[in-house]
Coordinates of C-alpha atoms in Angstrom, one line a residue:
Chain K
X702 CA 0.0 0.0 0.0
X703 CA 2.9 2.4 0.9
X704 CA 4.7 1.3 -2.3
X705 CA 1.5 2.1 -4.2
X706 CA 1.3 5.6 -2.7
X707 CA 4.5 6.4 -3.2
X708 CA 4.3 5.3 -6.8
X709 CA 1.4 7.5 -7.5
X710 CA 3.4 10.6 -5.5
X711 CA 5.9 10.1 -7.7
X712 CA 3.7 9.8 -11.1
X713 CA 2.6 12.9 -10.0
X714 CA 5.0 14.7 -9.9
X715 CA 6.6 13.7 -12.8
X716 CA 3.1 15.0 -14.3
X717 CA 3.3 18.5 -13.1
X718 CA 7.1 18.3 -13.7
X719 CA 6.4 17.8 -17.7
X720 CA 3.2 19.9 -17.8
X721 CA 2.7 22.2 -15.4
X722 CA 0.2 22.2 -12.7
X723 CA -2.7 24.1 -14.9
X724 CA -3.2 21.5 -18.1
X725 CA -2.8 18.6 -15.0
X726 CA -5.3 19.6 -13.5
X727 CA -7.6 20.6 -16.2
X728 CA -7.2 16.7 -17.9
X729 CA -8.2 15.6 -14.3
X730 CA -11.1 17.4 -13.9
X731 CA -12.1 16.2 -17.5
X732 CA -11.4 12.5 -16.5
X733 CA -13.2 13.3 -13.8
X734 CA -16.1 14.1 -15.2
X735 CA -16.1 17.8 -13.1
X736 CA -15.6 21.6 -13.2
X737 CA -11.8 22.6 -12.4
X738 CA -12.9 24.6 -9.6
X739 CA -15.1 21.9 -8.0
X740 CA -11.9 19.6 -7.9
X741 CA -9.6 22.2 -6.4
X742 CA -12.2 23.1 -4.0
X743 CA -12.7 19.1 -3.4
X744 CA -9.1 18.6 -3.4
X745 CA -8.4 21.8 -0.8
X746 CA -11.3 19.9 1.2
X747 CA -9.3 16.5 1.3
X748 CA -5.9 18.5 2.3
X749 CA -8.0 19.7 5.4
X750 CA -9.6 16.2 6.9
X751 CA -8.4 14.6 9.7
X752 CA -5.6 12.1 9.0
X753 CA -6.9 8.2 9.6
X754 CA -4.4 6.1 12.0
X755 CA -4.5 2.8 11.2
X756 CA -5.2 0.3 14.5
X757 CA -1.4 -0.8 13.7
X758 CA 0.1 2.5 14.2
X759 CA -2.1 3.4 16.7
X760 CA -0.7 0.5 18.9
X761 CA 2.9 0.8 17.7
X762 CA 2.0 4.7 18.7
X763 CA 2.2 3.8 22.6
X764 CA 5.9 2.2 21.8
X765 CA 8.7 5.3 23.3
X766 CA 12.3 4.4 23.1
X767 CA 12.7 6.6 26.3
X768 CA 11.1 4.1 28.5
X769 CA 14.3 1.5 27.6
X770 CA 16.4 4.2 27.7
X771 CA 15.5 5.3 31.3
X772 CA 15.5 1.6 32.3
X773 CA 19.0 0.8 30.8
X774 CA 20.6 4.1 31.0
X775 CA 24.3 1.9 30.1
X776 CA 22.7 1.1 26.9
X777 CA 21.1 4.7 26.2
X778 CA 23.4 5.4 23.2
X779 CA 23.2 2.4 21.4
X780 CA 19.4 2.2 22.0
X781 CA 18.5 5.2 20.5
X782 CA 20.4 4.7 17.4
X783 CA 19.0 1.3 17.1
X784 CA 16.0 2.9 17.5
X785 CA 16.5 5.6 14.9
X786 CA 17.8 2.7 12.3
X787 CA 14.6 0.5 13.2
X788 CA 12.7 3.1 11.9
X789 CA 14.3 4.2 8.7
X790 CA 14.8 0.4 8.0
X791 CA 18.7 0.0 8.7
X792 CA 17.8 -2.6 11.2
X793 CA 15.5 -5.5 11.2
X794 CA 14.3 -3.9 8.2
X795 CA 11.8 -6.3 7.1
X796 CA 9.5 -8.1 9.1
X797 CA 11.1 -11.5 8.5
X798 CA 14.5 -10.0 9.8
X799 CA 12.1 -9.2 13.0
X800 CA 10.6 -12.5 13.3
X801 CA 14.4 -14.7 13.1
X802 CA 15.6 -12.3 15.3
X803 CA 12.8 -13.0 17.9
X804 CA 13.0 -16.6 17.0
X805 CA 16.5 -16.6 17.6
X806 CA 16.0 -14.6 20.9
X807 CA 13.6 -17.0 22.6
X808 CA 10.4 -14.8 22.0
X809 CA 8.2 -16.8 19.5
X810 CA 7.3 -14.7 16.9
X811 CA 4.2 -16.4 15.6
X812 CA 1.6 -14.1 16.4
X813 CA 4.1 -11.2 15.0
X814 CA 2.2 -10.1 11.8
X815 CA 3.7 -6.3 11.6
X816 CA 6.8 -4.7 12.2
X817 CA 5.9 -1.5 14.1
X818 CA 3.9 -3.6 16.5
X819 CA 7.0 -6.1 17.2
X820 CA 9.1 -2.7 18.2
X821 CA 8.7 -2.9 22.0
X822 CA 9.4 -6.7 21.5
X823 CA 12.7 -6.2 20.0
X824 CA 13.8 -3.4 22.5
X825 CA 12.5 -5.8 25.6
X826 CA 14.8 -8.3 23.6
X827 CA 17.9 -5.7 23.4
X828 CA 17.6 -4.8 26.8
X829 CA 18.3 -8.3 27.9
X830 CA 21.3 -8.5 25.6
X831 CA 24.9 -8.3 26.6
X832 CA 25.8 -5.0 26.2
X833 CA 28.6 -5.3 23.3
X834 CA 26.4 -7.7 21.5
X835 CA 24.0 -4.1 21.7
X836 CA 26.8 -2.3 20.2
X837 CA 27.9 -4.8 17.6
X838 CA 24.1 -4.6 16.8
X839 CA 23.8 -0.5 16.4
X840 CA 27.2 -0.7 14.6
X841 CA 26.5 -3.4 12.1
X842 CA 26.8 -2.3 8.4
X843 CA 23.3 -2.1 6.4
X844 CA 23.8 -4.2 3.8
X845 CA 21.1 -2.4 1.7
X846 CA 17.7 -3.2 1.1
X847 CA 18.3 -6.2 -1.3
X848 CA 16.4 -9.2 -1.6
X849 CA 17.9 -12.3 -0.5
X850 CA 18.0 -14.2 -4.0
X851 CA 20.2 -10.6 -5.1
X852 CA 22.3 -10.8 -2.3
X853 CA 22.9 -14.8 -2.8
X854 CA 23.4 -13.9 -6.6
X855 CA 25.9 -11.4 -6.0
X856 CA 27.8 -13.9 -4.0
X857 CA 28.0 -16.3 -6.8
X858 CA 28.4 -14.1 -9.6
X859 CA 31.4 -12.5 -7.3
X860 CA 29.7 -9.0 -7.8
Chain I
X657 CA 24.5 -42.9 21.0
X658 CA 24.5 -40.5 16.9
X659 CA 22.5 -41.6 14.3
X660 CA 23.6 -40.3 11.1
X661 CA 20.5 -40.3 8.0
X662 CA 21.4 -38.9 4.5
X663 CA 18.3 -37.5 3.2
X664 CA 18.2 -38.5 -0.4
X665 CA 17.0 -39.4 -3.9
X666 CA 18.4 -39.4 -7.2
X667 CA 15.7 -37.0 -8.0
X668 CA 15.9 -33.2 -8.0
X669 CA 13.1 -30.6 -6.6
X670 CA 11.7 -33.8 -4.3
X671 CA 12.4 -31.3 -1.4
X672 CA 15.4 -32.8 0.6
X673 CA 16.5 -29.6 1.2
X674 CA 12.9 -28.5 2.9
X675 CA 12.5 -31.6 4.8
X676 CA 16.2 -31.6 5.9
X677 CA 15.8 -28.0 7.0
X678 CA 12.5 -28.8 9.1
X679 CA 13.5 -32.1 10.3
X680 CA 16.9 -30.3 11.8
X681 CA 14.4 -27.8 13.2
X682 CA 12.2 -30.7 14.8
X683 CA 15.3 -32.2 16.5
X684 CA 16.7 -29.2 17.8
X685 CA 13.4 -28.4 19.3
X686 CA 13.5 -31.8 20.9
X687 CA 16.4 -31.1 22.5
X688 CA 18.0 -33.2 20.5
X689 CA 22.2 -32.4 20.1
X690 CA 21.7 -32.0 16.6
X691 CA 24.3 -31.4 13.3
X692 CA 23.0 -30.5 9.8
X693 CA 25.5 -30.8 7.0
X694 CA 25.0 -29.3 3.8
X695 CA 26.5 -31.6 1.1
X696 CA 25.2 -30.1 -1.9
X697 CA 27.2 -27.6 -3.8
X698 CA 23.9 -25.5 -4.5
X699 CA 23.8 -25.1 -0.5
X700 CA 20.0 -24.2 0.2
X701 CA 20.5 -25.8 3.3
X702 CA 22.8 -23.3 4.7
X703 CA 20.6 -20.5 3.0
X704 CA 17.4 -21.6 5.0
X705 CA 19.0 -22.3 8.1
X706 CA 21.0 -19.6 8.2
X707 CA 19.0 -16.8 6.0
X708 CA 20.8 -15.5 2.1
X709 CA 22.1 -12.3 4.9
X710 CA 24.1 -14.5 7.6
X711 CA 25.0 -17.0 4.9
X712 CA 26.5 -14.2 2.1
X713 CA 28.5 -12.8 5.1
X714 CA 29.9 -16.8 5.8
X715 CA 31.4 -16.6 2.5
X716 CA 32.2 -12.8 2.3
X717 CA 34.2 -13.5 5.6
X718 CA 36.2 -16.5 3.7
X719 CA 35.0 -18.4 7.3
X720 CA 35.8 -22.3 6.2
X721 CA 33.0 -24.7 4.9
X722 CA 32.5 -28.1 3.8
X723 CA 34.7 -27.5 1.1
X724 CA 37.6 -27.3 3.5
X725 CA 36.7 -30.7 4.7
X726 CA 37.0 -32.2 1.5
X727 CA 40.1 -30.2 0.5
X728 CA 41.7 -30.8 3.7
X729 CA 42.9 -27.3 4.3
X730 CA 42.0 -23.4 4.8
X731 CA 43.5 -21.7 2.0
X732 CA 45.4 -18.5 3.0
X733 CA 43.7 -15.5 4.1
X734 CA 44.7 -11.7 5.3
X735 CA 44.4 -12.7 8.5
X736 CA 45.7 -16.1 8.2
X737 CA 48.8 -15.6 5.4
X738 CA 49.8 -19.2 4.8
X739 CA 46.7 -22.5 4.6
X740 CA 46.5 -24.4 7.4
X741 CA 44.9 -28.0 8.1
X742 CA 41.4 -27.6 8.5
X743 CA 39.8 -29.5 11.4
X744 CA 35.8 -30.2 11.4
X745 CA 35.8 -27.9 14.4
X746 CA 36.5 -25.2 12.3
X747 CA 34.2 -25.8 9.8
X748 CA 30.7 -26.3 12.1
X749 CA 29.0 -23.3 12.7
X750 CA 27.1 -23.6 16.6
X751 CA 23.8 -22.6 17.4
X752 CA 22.9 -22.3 14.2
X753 CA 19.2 -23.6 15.2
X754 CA 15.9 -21.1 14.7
X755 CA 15.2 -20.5 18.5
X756 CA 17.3 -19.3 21.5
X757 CA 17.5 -22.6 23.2
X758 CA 19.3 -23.8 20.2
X759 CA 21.7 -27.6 19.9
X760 CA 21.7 -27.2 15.9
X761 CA 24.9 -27.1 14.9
X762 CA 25.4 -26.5 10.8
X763 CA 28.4 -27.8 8.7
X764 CA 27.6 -25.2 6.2
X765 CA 28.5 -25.5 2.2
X766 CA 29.4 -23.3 -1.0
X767 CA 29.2 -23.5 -4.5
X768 CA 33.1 -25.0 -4.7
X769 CA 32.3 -27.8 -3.5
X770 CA 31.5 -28.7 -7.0
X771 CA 35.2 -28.4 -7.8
X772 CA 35.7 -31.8 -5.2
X773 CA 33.8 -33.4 -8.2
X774 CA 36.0 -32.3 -10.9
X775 CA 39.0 -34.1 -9.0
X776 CA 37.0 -36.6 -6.2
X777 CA 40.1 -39.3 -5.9
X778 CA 40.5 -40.5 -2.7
X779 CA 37.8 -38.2 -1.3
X780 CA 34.7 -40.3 -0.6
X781 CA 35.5 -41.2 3.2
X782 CA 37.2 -37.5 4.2
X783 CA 33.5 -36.6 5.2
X784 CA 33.0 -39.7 7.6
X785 CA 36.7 -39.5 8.6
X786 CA 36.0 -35.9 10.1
X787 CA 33.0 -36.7 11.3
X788 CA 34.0 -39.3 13.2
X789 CA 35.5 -36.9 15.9
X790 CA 32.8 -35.1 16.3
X791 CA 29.7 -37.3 15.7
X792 CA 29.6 -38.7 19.9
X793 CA 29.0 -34.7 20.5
X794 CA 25.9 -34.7 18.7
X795 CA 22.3 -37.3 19.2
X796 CA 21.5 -37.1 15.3
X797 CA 23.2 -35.6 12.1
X798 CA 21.1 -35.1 9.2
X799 CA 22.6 -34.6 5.9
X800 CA 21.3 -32.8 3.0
X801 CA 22.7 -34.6 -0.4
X802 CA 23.2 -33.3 -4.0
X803 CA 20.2 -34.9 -6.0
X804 CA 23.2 -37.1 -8.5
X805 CA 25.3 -39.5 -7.8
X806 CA 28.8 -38.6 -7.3
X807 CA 31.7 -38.6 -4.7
X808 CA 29.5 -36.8 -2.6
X809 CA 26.9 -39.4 -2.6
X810 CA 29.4 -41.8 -1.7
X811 CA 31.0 -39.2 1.3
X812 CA 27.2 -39.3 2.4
X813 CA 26.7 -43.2 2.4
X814 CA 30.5 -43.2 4.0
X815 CA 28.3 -41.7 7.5
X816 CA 25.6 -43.0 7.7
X817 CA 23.6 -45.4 9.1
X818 CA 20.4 -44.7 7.6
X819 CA 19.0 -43.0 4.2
X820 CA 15.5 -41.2 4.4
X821 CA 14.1 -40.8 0.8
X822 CA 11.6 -38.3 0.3
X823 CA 9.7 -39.2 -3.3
X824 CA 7.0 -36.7 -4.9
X825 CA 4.2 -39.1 -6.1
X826 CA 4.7 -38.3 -9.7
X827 CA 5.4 -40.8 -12.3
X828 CA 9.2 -39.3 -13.3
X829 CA 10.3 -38.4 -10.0
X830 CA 9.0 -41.9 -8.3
X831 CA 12.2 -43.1 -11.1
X832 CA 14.7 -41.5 -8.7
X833 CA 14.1 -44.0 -6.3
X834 CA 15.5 -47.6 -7.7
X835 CA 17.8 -45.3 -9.2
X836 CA 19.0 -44.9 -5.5
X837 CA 18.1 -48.0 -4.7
X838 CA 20.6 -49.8 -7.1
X839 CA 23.4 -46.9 -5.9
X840 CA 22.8 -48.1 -2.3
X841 CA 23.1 -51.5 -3.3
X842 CA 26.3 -51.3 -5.0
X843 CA 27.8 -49.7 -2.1
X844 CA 26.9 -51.8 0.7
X845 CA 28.4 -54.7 -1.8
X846 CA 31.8 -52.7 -1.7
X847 CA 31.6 -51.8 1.9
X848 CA 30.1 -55.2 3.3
X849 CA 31.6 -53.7 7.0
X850 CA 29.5 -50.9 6.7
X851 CA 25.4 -51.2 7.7
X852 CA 23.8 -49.0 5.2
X853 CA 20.0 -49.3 5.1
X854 CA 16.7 -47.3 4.0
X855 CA 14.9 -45.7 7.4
X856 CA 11.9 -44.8 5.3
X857 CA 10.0 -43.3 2.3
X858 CA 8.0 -40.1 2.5
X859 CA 5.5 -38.7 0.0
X860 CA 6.4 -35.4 0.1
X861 CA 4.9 -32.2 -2.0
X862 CA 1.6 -34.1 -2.9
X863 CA -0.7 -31.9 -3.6
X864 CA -2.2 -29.7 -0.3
X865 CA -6.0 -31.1 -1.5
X866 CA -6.9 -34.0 -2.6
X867 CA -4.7 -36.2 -4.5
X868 CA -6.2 -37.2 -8.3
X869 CA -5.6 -40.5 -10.3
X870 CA -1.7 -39.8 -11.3
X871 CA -0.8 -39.1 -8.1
X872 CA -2.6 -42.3 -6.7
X873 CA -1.1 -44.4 -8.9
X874 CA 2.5 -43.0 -8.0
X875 CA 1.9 -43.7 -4.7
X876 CA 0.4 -47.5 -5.4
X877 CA 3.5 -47.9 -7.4
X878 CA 6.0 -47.0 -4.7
X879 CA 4.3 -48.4 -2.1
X880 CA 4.6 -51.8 -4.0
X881 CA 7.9 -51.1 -4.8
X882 CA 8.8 -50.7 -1.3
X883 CA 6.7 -53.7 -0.2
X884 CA 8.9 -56.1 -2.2
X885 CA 12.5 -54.2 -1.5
X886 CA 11.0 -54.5 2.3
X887 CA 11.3 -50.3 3.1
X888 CA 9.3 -49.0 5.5
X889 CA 6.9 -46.2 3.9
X890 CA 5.8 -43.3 6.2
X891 CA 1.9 -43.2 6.8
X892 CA 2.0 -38.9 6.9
X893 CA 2.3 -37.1 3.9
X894 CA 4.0 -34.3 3.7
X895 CA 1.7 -31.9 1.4
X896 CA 2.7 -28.9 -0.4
X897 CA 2.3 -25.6 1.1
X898 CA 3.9 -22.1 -0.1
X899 CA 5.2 -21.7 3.6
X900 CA 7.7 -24.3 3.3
X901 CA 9.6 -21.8 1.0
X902 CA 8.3 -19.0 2.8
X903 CA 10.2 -20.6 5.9
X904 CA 13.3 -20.9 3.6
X905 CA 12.8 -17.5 2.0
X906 CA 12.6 -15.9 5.9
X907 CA 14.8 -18.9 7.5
X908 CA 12.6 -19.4 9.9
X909 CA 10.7 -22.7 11.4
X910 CA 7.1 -23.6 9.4
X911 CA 5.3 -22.3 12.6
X912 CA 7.0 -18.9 12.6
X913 CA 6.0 -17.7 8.7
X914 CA 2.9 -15.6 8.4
X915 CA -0.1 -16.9 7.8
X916 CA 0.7 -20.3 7.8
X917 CA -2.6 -22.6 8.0
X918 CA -2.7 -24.6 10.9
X919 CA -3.2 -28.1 9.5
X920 CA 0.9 -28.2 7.8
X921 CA 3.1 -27.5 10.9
X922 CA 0.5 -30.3 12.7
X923 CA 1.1 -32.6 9.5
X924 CA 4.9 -32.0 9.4
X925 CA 5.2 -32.7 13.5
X926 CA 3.0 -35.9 12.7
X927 CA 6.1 -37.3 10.3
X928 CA 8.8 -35.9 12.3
X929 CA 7.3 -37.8 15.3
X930 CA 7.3 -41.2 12.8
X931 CA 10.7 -40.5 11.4
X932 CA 11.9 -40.0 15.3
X933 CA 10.7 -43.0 15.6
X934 CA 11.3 -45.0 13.0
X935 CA 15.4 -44.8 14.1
X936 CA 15.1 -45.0 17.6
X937 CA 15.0 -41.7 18.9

């Protein structure tokens, strides 16, 4: 869905970027079936509704780094950049990379089904670490957000 | 007491890989001392267990492999600037197992190890050699074979005690099995010391429905086969489901991928209980 979104942000903009805004929005409004002015005024309407939260990112809301950090204050550091990289994606950043590393952690990771609600899993999970595995953790080097057949394909093809 | 089973078949694509890969993950949850080795030069084995990340870093890392084992040395590296003798020690990777608990250990493999067919003198018993200073550590050692015969068939009879043959019920892949039937024969006549024998047959990737009239008559014809060449045959089949390679894809157990239906982890810990069971563990 996110891909799809961004997709569409992107065609966009390419759109206005080749035509300029006016004849975009004029062939939209034809498309659409409506007056220009009715779709800018529906479109300034849109701008100004209230945002949806989904029920995922309304429970992955409650998640706050601080709590670890005040609980483990000899981790702080390497909490908060883990934290930081877990959310741009540099660690754990799919959710099977969540899931092994819960696996692998001794918390089943069955019922797991999204990777923002797993967060406060993962940090209970870090906390209990040994510290330096922590730091090796925060300092490992993102290998880039290849698939795994890429990655195994490089390997062989000595890329 | 180790039992070592070869899982194989002459067959490609019958999924010794997948079953080797779950049935490691079975033991290890049994708390069974358990050692997976990867003896095919494609080594899914190692990919699954240890996921395409862990495993690319193996080999980026030059850490030492089955290869080594076979080649009987670790060539030179920055760190280490002359080869040295390589001991199995060296090559098994610990805890290599899904879950935190973990007793899977994983002799992991590369895609050289097709080189020790271009030149396999002398090298069909280097496996079992190694092995045999290790093998009291561990209660079972699965290994995961190439689907042709080669040296590294031989390396795999060479351990073990028993061979587990998974067969997909269809008419050309059933053929892989006297194929390995014959191949297991003509061994045990060359090693007459050595007790070599058939632990069982699995039906494995049937169809996850119902099975139709080809697929029947696969299975009548292996079952009879079996019947007269006296091998036990499995009673659960182990069905296709896309979370087998999910698992693989995510290297993680059956149980852990998303959405898995609940009736294939149950059917897959129904034939690991059998195959437990079927060698005396």
């Amino acid at each position: 869905m996110a891909m799809k979104k961004e997709m569409l942000s992107y065609d966009v903009a390419l759109l206005l970027l080749r035509y300029g805004q006016s004849p975009v929005v004029g062939e939209l409004a034809q498309q659409l079936g409506m007056s220009e002015e009715r779709l800018l005024g529906d479109m300034d309407r849109m701008r100004h509704l209230p945002r949806k939260v989904s029920a995922t990112k309304r429970r992955a809301k409650g998640f706050s780094v601080e709590k670890f950090v005040g609980e483990h204050p000899e981790m702080a550091e390497m909490l908060m950049i883990l934290d930081a990289r877990y959310e741009n994606r540099t660690f754990l950043p799919e959710l099977r990379d969540v899931k092994r590393f819960l696996d692998k952690h001794g918390h089943p990771s069955r019922t797991v089904k999204s990777r923002q609600v797993a967060r406060r899993r993962v940090f209970e999970v870090l906390v209990r670490l040994e510290p330096r595995r922590v730091v090796d953790l925060a300092k490992e080097q993102f290998s880039g957000a290849d698939s795994s057949l890429g990655m195994i394909s490089d390997q062989i093809l000595r890329r | 007491m180790t039992t070592v089973v070869s899982l194989i078949n002459m067959k490609g694509g019958v999924g010794k890989t997948t079953l080797a890969t779950q049935l490691a993950h079975a033991a290890d949850k049994r708390n069974l001392r358990t050692l997976a080795i990867d003896l095919d030069p494609q080594a899914n084995l190692s990919q699954a267990l240890m996921g395409a990340k862990d495993y690319v870093k193996h080999l980026n890392e030059k850490r030492p492999t089955i290869v080594n084992i076979f080649e009987q040395y670790l060539p030179p590296t920055i760190t280490a600037p002359s080869p040295s003798k390589a001991s199995i020690e060296d090559v098994i990777i610990t805890k290599a197992g899904y879950w935190s608990d973990t007793t899977l250990d994983l002799m992991p493999s590369r895609l050289e190890l097709a080189q020790t067919l271009k030149n396999p003198t002398g090298k069909e018993r280097r496996l079992a050699k190694a092995l045999s200073k290790v093998a009291p550590e561990y209660d079972i050692v699965l290994i995961d074979c190439a689907p042709t015969e080669s040296i590294l068939t031989e390396a795999a009879y060479h351990c073990s005690r028993y061979a587990l043959v998974p067969v997909k019920p269809e008419f050309l892949a059933t053929i892989g099995l006297p194929l390995l039937a014959k191949s297991m024969e003509e061994f045990v006549t060359e090693n007459s010391d050595h007790e070599l024998s058939i632990c069982g047959v699995v039906f494995n990737h049937s169809s996850s429905y119902s099975d139709g009239p080809e697929t029947e008559a696969s299975v009548r014809e292996v079952k009879a086969e079996a019947k007269k060449n006296k091998w036990h045959v499995y009673d659960t089949r182990v069905r296709y489901s896309r979370s087998y390679a999910k698992a693989a894809r995510e290297a993680v157990p059956i149980t852990s991928t998303s959405y898995v239906r609940g009736n294939v982890p149950a059917q897959f810990s129904a034939f690991a209980k059998e195959f437990f069971e079927s060698i005396g563990l």
